[in-house]
């Protein structure tokens, strides 16, 4: 299966089901590659092919989620190949387990929503940032639970993703107001809690999310409001940024920008890093975690 | 018939326990310490294991879970009851896994690793019957009881590491654990203790009397004076009702103010809490007001009491950022480590009974 077919498969996945998380689409693509791959004769060769494929996918979609999905899949291969050194048997087991894994993680969003919606009290005012499908699911569960609450969404320039979120919330009959990104400090005294999604959860327990999240976190800390993050566990990524500059450039900008533009200093970054000290709790399908528990999970997996 | 007698005896005991729990909360029954509560609960759970009719681990867990739900519903503010039920459920899971011969680690926590390497969608339904399961579970519960008996001593043993000569220690209200802690240190060191009286029940007075009986220099202060005195204090050592899953506390009313005052003066805040107080709950804004009449708190207002709303919350939430150290029967830990201790004590499926 050549690289262009792969990228096309990935793009079709995302097009057909706009609800699917990009990491899941990436893992599905890699699993398809595994099934169709006839050229690999050794596990090392397989790994190399996969690494190249992942790089190609990252060129198509530069989000953190694709990168974390890819790394998770590589780790999955390594772990499975340790148990079954024979390639053909290993492949069979991998495909089986891969399907099972995909089935499990397709349930992650619902698990997260189940955990988080109990934190939304009747009459709560929630502030969220940009458009996150996990946050949408959480708010949906809370609304289904007959809770009354209002939502403020930041507009989130440059792509106005916040407006799409507001439309979706209105379709669920949840009272929603769109606020300017600059109005976060203004609105913070009114809100009771802040819930955001994450594109990636880093090893320190911090998150990488749409630009403007860091600002939101600093404001909520200043006003002593709880700042909750909802993310599925496959978004855990092995990065340890200490400040905004440490986040790799390939995540900061869209894939097309990276290819087209020479001097990135002129471009606006699409994501920022929020340190763990500003985060109250992280809701994942593995449970409710404090930021310090995240590195524990990653260590259990990768070491 | 002996079988039926045992059943009725068991149900009687359970009903008596539930009634006791309900009364304990209304202020008219004997106010028990959490240690005693934990012990009573564990005795009852051991009795249920021994006398109730069950054939597989799944049945036993269902019975205990049901009883646990009833007990926590009877007195929601008494979290040690729920904690002990969860400990016993974890014991049953471990013993079952051990009987089956599978290693315990793989069955336990959800983790990314488990997600990736699981072979089949393992639906562990605990249906297999093992002959020695009952005996093993009862033995493990007995071990748990021995641990419970030794908690206060284990905590008090660590006192000498934390209290030094000529230090000024502040404490709030009355905690049996802190009392034992300070008394143990007093055997070898000379230090001062300042006790905040903790209105309106002023349990600090009893604490001060208890401490001064063993020769510790004690001073009682009003709650309003806590901030003023804090600059002279070296350490604040307090007990708590519950330790929450995020490392925060649910402690007696006024503790948050003490914690903030300590943070302002950069004074370390040490919590002496045994492991059975660790609860998988996370902070939600539910406090359990102490039912009963408050008229005696405000004797002056007796005539106009019908026109006045008196709120007297019993508990306070203290966020984990204000806490320096937790001293428990297994040693000293940072608040950020509490999630790890919790994953060792309870199984995630039991968090919600």
Short mmCIF file of C-alpha atoms in Angstrom, two decimals, chain A residues 8 16 21 24 50 62 67 80 83 95 110 113 119 135 148 165 170-171 174 189 192 219 224 233-234 248 284:
data_model
loop_
_atom_site.label_atom_id
_atom_site.label_comp_id
_atom_site.label_asym_id
_atom_site.label_seq_id
_atom_site.Cartn_x
_atom_site.Cartn_y
_atom_site.Cartn_z
CA UNK A 8 -6.21 9.17 0.97
CA UNK A 16 -16.90 9.98 6.33
CA UNK A 21 -10.90 11.60 16.74
CA UNK A 24 -8.29 6.97 15.98
CA UNK A 50 5.42 2.05 9.89
CA UNK A 62 0.16 18.00 11.65
CA UNK A 67 1.54 11.98 16.35
CA UNK A 80 3.13 -7.49 20.72
CA UNK A 83 5.50 -11.80 22.95
CA UNK A 95 -4.47 -7.35 13.67
CA UNK A 110 -18.54 8.18 26.32
CA UNK A 113 -18.48 12.08 29.43
CA UNK A 119 -19.15 17.75 38.08
CA UNK A 135 -16.49 18.75 25.66
CA UNK A 148 -29.71 23.23 33.64
CA UNK A 165 -19.36 24.87 18.86
CA UNK A 170 -27.82 25.45 20.30
CA UNK A 171 -28.98 22.35 18.46
CA UNK A 174 -28.31 24.51 25.68
CA UNK A 189 -15.92 36.38 37.37
CA UNK A 192 -18.31 28.68 37.86
CA UNK A 219 -7.26 33.79 34.13
CA UNK A 224 -9.72 30.59 41.66
CA UNK A 233 -6.15 8.39 27.04
CA UNK A 234 -4.75 7.90 23.54
CA UNK A 248 7.96 21.35 18.52
CA UNK A 284 -9.83 10.54 30.92
#
